XYZ file of C-alpha atoms in Angstrom:
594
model
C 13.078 -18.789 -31.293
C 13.926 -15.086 -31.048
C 12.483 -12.657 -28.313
C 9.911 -11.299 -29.984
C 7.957 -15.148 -30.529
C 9.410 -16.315 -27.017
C 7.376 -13.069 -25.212
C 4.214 -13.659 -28.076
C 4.004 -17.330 -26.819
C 4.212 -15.941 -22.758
C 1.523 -13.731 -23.389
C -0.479 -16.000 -25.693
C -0.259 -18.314 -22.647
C -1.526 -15.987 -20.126
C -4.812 -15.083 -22.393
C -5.239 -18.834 -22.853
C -5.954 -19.161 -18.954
C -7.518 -15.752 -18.507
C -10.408 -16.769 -21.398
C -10.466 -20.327 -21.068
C -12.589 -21.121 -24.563
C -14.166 -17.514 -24.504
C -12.296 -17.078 -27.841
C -10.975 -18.945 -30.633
C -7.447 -19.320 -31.094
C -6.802 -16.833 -33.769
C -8.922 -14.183 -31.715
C -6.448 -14.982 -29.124
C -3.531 -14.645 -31.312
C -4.774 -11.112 -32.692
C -5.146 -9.863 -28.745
C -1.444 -10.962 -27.905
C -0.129 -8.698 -31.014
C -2.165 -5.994 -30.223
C -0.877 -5.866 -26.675
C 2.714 -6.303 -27.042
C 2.004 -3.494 -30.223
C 0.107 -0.896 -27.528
C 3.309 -1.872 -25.331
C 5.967 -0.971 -27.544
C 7.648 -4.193 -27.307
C 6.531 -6.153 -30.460
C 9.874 -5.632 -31.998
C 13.174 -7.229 -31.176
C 15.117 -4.151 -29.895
C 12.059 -3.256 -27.948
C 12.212 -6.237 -25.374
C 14.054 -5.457 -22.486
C 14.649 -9.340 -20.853
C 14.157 -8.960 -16.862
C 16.322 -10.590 -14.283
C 14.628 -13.215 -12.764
C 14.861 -13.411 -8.764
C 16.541 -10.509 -8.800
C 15.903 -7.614 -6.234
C 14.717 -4.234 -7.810
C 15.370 -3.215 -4.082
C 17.776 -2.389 -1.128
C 17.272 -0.949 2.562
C 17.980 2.850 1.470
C 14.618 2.785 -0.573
C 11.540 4.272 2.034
C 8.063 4.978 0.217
C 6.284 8.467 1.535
C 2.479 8.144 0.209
C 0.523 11.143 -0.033
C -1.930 12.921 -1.887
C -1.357 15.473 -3.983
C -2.762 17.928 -2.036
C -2.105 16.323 1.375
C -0.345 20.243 1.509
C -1.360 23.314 -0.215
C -0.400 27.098 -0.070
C -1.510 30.592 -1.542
C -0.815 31.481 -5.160
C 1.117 34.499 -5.548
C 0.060 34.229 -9.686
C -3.387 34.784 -9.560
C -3.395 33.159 -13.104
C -2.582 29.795 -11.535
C -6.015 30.527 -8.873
C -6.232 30.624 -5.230
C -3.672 28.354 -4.592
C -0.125 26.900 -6.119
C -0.771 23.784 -7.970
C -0.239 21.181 -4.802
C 1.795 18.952 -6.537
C 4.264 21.789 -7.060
C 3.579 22.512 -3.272
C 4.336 18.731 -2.497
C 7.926 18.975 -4.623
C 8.736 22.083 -2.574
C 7.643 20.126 0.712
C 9.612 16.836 -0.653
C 12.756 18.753 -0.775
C 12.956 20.550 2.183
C 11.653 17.947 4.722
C 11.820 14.582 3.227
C 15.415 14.471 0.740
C 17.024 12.713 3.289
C 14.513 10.688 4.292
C 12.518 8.962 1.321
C 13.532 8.400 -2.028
C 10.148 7.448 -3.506
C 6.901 9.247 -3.155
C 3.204 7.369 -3.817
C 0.826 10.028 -5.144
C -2.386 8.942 -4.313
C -4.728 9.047 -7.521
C -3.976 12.473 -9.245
C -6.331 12.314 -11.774
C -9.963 13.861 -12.308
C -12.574 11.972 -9.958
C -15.960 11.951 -8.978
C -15.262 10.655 -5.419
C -13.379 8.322 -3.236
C -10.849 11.218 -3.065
C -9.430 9.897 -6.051
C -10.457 6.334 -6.738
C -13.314 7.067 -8.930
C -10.925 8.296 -12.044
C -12.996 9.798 -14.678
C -9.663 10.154 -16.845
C -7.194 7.952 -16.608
C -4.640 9.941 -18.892
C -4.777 13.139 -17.728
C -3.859 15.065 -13.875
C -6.718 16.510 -11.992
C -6.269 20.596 -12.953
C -6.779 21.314 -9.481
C -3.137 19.845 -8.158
C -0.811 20.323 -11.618
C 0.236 19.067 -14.355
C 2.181 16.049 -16.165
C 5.212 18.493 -15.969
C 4.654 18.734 -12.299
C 4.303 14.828 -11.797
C 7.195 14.184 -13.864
C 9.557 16.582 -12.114
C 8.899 14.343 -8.785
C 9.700 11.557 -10.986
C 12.638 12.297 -12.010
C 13.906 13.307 -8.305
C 11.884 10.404 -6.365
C 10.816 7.036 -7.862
C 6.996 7.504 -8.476
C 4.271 5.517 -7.211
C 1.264 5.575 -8.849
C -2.334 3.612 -8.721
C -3.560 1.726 -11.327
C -7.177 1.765 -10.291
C -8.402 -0.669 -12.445
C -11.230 -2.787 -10.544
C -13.759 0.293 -11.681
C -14.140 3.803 -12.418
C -16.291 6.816 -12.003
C -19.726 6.502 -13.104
C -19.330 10.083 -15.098
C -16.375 9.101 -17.020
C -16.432 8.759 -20.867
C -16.558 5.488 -20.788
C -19.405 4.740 -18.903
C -21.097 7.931 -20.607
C -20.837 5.828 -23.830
C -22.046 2.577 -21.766
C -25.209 4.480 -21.689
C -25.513 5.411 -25.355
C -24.349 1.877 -26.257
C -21.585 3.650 -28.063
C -17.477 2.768 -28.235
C -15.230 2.764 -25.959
C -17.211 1.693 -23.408
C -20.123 0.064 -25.026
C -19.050 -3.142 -23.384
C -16.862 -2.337 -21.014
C -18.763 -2.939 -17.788
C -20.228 -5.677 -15.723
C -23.957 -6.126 -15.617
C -26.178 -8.953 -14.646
C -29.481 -9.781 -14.388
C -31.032 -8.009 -11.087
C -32.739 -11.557 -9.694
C -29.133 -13.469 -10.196
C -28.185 -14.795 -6.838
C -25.206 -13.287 -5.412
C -25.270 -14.420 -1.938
C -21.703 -15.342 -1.943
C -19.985 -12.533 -3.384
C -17.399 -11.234 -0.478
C -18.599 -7.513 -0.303
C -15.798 -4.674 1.802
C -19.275 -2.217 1.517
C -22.896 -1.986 2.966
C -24.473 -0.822 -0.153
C -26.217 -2.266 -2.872
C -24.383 -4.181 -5.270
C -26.362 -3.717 -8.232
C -26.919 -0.109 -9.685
C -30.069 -0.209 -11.769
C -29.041 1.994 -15.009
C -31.113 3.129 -17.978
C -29.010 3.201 -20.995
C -30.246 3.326 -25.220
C -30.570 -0.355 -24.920
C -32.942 -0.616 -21.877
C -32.035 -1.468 -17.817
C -28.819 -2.517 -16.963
C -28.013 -3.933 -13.672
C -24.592 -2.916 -13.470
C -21.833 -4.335 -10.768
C -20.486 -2.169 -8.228
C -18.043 -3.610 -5.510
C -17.674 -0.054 -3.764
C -20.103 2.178 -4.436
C -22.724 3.370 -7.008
C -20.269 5.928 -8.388
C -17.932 3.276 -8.453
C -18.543 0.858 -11.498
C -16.758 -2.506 -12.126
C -15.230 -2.780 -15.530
C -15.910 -6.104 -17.230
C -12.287 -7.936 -18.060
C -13.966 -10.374 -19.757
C -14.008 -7.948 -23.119
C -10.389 -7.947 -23.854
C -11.173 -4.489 -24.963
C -11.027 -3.589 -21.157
C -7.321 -4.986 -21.110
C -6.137 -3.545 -24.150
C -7.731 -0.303 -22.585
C -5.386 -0.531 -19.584
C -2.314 -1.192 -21.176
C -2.535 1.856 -23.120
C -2.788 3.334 -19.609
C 0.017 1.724 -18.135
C 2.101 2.642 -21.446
C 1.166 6.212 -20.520
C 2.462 5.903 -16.806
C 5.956 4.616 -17.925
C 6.100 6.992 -20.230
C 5.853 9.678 -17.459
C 8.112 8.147 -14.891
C 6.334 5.521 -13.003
C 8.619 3.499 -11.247
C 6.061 1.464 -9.045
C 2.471 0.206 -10.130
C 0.005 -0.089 -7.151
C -2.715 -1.944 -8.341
C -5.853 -1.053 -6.534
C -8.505 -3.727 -4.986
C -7.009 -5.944 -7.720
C -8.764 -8.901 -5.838
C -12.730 -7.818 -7.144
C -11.013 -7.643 -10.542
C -12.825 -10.926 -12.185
C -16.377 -12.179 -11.450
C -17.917 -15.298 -11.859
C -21.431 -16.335 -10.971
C -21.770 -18.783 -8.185
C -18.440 -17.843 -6.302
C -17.181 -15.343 -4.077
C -16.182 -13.495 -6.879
C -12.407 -12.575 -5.056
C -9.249 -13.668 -6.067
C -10.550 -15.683 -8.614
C -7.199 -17.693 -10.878
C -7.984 -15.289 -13.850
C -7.611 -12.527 -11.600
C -4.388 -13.767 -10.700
C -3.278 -14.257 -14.604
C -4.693 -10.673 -15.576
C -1.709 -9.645 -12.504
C 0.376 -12.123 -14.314
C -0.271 -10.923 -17.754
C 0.365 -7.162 -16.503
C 4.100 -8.556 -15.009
C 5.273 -9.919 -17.900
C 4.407 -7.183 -20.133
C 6.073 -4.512 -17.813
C 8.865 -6.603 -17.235
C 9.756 -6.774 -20.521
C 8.904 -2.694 -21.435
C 10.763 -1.414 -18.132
C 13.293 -4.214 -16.144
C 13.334 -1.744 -13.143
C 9.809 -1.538 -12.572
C 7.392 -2.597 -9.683
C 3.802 -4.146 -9.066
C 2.270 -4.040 -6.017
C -0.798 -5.761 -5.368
C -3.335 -3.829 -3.031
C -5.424 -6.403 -1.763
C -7.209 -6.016 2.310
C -8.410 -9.811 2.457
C -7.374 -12.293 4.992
C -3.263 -12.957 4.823
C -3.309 -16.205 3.809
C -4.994 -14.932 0.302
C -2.452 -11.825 0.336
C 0.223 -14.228 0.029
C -0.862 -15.744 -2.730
C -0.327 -12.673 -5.204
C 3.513 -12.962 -4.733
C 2.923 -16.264 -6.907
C 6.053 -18.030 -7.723
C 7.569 -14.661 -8.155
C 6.031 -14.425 -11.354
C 3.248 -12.315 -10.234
C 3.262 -9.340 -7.612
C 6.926 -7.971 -6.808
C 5.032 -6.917 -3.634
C 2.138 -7.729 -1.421
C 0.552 -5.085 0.944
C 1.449 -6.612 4.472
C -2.222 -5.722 5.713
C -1.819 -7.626 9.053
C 0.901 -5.805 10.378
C -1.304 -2.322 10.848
C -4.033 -4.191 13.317
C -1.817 -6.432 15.099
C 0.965 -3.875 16.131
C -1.988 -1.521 16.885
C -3.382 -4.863 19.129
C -0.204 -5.118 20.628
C 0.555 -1.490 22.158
C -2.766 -1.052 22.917
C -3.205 -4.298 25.349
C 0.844 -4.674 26.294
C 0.919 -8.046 24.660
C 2.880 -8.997 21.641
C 1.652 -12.559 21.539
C -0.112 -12.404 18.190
C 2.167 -10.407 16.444
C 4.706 -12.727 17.304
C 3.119 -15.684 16.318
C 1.791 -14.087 12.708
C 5.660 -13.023 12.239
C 6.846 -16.580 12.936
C 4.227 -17.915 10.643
C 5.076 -15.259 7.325
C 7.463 -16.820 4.854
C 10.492 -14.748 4.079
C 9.783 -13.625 0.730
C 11.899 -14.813 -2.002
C 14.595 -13.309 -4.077
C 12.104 -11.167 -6.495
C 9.592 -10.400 -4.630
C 9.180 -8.099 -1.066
C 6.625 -7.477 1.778
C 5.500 -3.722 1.508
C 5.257 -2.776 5.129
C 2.882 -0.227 6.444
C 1.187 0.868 9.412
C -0.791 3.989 8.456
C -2.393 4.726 5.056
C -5.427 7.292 3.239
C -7.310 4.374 4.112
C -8.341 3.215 7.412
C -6.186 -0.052 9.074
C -8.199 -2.816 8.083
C -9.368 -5.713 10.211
C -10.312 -8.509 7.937
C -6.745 -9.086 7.623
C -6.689 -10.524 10.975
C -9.572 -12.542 10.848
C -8.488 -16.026 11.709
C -4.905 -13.860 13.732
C -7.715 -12.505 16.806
C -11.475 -13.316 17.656
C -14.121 -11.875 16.665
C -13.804 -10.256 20.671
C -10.664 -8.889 20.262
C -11.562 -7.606 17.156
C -14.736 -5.987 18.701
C -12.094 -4.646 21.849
C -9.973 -3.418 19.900
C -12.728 -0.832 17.521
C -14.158 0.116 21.164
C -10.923 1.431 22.038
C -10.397 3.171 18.871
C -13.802 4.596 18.832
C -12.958 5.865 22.964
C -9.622 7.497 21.521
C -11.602 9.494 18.681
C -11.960 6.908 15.663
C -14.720 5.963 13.924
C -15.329 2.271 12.358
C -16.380 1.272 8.534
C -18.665 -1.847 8.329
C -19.244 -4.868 5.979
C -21.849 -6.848 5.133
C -20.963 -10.587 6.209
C -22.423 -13.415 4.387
C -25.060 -13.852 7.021
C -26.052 -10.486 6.259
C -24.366 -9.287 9.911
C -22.600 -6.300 10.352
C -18.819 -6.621 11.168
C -16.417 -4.055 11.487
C -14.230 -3.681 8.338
C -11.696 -1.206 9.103
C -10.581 1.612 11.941
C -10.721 5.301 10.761
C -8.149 6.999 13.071
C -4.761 8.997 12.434
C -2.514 6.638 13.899
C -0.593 9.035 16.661
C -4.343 9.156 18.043
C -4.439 5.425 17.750
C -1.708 5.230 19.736
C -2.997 8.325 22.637
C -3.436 5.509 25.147
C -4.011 1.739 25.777
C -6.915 -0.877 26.869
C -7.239 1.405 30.026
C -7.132 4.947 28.166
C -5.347 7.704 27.008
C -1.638 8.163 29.036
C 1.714 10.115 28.409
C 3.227 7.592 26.380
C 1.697 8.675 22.966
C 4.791 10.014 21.145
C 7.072 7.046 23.110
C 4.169 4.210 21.944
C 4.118 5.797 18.217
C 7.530 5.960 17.802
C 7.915 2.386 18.849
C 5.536 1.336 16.498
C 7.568 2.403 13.814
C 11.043 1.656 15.066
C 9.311 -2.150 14.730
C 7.556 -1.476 11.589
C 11.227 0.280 9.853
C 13.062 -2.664 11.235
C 11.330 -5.559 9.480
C 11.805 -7.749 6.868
C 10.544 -5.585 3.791
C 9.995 -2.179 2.662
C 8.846 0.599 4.979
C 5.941 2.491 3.219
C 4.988 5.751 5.498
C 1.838 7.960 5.159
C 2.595 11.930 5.047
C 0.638 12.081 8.136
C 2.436 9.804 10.323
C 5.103 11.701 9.108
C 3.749 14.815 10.485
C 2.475 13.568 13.385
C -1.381 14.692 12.087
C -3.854 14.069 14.817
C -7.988 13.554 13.558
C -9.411 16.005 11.105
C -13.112 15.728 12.786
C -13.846 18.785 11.187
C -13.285 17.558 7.445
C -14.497 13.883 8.296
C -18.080 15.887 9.480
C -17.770 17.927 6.427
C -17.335 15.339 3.647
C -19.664 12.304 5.701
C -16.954 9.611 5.423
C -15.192 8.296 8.063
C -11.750 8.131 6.549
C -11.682 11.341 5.904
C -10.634 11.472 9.425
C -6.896 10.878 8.477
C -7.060 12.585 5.444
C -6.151 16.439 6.734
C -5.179 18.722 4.169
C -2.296 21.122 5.849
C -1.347 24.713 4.697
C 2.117 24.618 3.851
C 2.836 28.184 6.120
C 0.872 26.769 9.153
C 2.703 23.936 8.622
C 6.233 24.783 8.500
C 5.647 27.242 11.687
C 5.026 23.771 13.076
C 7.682 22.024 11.422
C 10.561 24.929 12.809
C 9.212 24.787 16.227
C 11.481 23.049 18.727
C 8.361 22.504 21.229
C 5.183 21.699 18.925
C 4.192 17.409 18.331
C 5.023 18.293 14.643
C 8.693 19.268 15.019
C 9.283 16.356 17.516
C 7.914 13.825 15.321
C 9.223 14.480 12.638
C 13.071 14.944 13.601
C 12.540 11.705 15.323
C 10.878 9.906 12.287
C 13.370 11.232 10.140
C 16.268 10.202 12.486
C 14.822 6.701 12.585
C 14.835 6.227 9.342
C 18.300 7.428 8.337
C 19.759 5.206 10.894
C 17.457 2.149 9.192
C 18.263 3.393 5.514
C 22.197 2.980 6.407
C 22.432 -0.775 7.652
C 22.418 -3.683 4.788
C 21.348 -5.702 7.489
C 17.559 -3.978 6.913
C 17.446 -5.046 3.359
C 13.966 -5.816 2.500
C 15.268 -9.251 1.937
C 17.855 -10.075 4.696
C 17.435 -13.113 6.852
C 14.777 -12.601 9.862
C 14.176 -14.529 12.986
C 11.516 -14.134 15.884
C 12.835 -13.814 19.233
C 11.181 -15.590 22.314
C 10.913 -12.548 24.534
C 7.887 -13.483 26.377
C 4.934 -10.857 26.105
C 6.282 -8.123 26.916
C 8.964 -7.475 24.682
C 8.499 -7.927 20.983
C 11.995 -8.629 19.164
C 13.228 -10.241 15.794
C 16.887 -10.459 14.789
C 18.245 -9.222 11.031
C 21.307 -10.592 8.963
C 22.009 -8.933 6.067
C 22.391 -10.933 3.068
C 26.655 -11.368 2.856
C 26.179 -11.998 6.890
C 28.613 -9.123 7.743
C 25.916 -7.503 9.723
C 23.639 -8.504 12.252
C 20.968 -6.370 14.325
C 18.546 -7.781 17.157
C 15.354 -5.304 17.137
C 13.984 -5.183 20.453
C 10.737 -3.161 21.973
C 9.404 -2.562 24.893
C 5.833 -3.115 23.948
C 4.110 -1.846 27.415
C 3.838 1.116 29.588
C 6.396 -0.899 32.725
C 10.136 -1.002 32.203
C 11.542 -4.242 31.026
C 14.756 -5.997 31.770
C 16.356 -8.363 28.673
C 19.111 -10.813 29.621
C 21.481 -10.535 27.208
C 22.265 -13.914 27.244
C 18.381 -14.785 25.879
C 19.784 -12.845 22.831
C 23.008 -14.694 22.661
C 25.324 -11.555 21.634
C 28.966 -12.656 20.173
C 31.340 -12.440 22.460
C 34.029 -11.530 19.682
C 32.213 -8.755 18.260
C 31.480 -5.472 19.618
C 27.450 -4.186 20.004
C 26.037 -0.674 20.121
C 22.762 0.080 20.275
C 21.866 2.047 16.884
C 19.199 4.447 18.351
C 21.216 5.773 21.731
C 24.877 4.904 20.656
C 25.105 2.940 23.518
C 28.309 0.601 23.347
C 27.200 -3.134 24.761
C 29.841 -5.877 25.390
C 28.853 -9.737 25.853
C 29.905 -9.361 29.414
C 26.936 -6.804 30.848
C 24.009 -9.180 32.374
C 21.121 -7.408 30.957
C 19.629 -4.276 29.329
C 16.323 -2.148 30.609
C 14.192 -0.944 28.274
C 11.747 2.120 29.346
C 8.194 2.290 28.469
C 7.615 1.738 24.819
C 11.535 2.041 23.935
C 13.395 -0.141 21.065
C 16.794 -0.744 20.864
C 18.845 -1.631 17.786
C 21.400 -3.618 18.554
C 24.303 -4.648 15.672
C 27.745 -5.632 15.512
C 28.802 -3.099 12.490
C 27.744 0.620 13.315
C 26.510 2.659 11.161
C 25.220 5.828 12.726
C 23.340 6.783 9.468
């Protein structure tokens, strides 16, 4: 059977379980064509054939996600307005501060919008006019891998498509997910307080029409294959301008089904499935990520049998770490580390402890109590933060996520702010750089950003907090001054990560073990994957000095050690090691100063 049948029969396949007796066969067969057609794969030297297991992936690739306008500056062409376009800001930005440091950048939605700050796309083939153009997304392209969303659980409610919903008219005439307003949806998991339902009056009377998010926010209905064809035009597009890495957004609300939860229902999986297979096979090189903030054990299941995701958000790792420097105990983190399953050749964790979004708690529902949890948003909320809620099942009120830039997160502990901030942030990220997967940092941990109160009052959401938009003068005045937060953080953030980006023992997919520390002292130990390298991570996770026995760490006596982050030779000999207050040490057998 030649390539172009073997890839018709895959996809065939997929809509089989997606539609499950929706359609008849040929209906099916007519969708498949029309997909791998809107592709540009449905001829033989189209089909690139992907490596399976293989890793896309090594330990020099870092992810910087930003908006586009995370940075902006005065226009000296008053034909281009007030301002530069951002993005071309952002490449000007990239290149001075960040070339050495990342090599791939995750816009955050760059299109026109109607809110969200970006996740209500009103066009999904076009770049908002206010930050650039395709020339100026492509030109980061072509010097950084690009990330881009695939927002594809809804869209804005004034977008064409949902304009035509209205009139009954195509696209869109049946593109969106309505029921009837008394069906019982009791057990749909909701992340929002607000109504689900959005009553609508359109040229063929009511609609009731589903909105996980908000009522400007409204779910597309994947049960018209219309919807998918729709989307893979879309994704087409992206490739076409660069896109390295697809992040698909709240993929988990994508398919709904009356008398469930409605989240990460199997054809949800498949549609992820479905989406693999036909990138795969357009673009080898190319990444999904799944965005889904649900509990971990359901995270994990997007990686499927590396057939699905290449990458999972690791949404634990933000509260726990958080949990850990804040209360001086590392118990949980190191018992949610020992439980994660290395991830398999293929596939990768996507590590992050800071995002535009706030660090989500639902994540470690079933990893703390409901106590902890409720500790751990007082002591944001005392440092500055604010807290999103959800709507439990009982129809209760439970914290959802912490709004909070995360150097304020880290001001203090359980007892209140101290001087540790910059020492307790830094070790946060000398943990989070050092683990198995790959390191995804927001612009603003970069920076060092503290809370934007005034823009979080301005706009009247709470993550808005951590969403500061800096002047690129004001900025770099920071940036070149030896004594401002900015400066330091940065040259250490940057220094951190060079060192990581230089030892093939921090490939997303070398071999990790926990360490048995006690509580005080949170450590793992890395072996890159031809076992010429190993490095035993170790932090101080509390404000006291601690003392390691070297011996508990079992150092090879034939081999010589240096601590990566102080170039501090170590010998199997020496007794023990202090650690200050909220230090890490990186210790390995092959140095490489980075």
């Amino acid at each position: 059977m030649d390539k172009v049948n073997l890839l018709n029969e895959k996809v065939r396949h997929h809509l089989d379980t997606i539609y499950q007796g929706i359609f008849p066969s040929d209906k099916l067969d007519d969708i498949a064509l029309e997909l791998l057609k809107r592709m540009r794969i449905s001829h033989e030297h189209d089909i690139l054939i992907p490596q399976v297991h293989t890793n896309l992936w090594n330990e020099k690739d870092v992810v910087l996600i930003t908006y586009g306008d995370s940075i902006i500056e005065p226009s000296a062409d008053l034909s281009q307005g007030m301002h530069k376009p951002p993005l071309q800001t952002l490449y000007t930005f990239l290149d001075k501060y960040c070339a050495h440091a990342v090599n791939h950048v995750h816009i955050l939605p760059f299109f026109p919008y109607s809110s969200d700050d970006g996740f209500s796309v009103i066009d999904y083939s076009s770049v908002n006019q206010a930050l650039g153009s395709w020339d100026d997304v492509t030109r980061i392209a072509n010097e950084f891998g690009l990330m881009v969303d695939l927002v594809i659980n809804h869209c804005s409610a004034r977008s064409l498509w949902f304009d035509n919903f209205i009139k009954q008219e195509s696209p869109g005439k049946d593109f969106f997910f309505t029921i009837d307003k008394d069906t019982d949806t009791s057990l749909v998991t909701r992340p929002r307080t607000s109504d689900l339902l959005r009553k609508t009056s359109t040229t063929d009377g009511t609609k009731y029409v589903w909105c996980t998010f908000s009522h400007d926010q409204v779910d597309f209905d994947f049960r018209n294959p219309e919807v998918l064809l729709a989307f893979v035009d879309i994704i087409r597009l992206y490739l076409d301008k660069g896109t390295r890495i697809f992040r698909l957004d709240a993929i988990a609300f994508l398919w709904k089904e009356f008398g469930t939860n409605c989240i990460n229902l199997p054809q949800t999986h498949e549609v992820v499935r479905t989406m693999r297979t036909l990138i795969e096979h357009a673009s080898p090189n190319s990444i999904i990520i799944t965005e889904t903030n649900i509990p971990n054990r359901e995270n994990l299941t997007y990686l499927g049998n590396a057939n699905e995701a290449h990458a999972i958000y690791n949404f634990s790792l933000p509260p726990l770490l958080l949990n850990t420097l804040i209360t001086g105990d590392c118990g949980y983190l190191k018992s949610w580390l020992m439980s994660m399953p290395p991830a398999q050749n293929g596939t990768f964790y996507f590590n992050f402890i800071a995002s535009h979004d706030g660090i989500g708690l639902r994540p470690v529902e079933g990893l703390l109590s409901d106590e902890e949890i409720a500790n751990l948003a007082d002591c944001m909320q005392k440092f500055g933060g604010k807290v999103s809620w959800r709507t439990g099942l009982l129809g209760q009120q439970k914290p959802y996520e912490l709004n909070i830039a995360l150097i304020d997160a880290l001001q203090g502990d359980m007892h209140g702010p101290d001087e540790f901030q910059i020492q307790r942030f830094l070790c946060a990220h000398a943990i989070m750089l050092g683990l198995e997967g790959l390191p995804g940092i927001y612009i603003h941990s970069l920076l060092g950003t503290t809370n934007d109160y005034e823009k979080a009052s301005n706009t009247g959401q709470s993550r808005s907090i951590n969403r500061h938009r800096w002047h690129f003068d004001s900025l770099s005045r920071e940036l070149d001054d030896a004594y401002s937060l900015h400066h330091q953080v940065l040259t250490q953030m940057t220094q951190l990560i060079s060192i990581r980006t230089a030892q093939s023992a921090f490939h997303p997919n070398a071999t990790q073990f926990t360490l048995h520390l006690g509580t005080k002292i949170f450590g793992y130990w890395r072996q890159s994957i031809d076992r010429t390298q190993s490095i035993f991570c170790l932090s101080n996770i509390s404000k006291e000095p601690q003392t390691i026995k070297l011996c508990d760490i079992n150092l090879i006596g034939t081999d010589e050690w240096v601590d990566l982050l102080t170039q501090t030779p170590l010998h199997s000999q020496m007794q023990n090691i202090t650690l200050a207050p909220y230090k890490s040490a990186w210790i390995t057998n092959r140095f490489h100063k980075g």
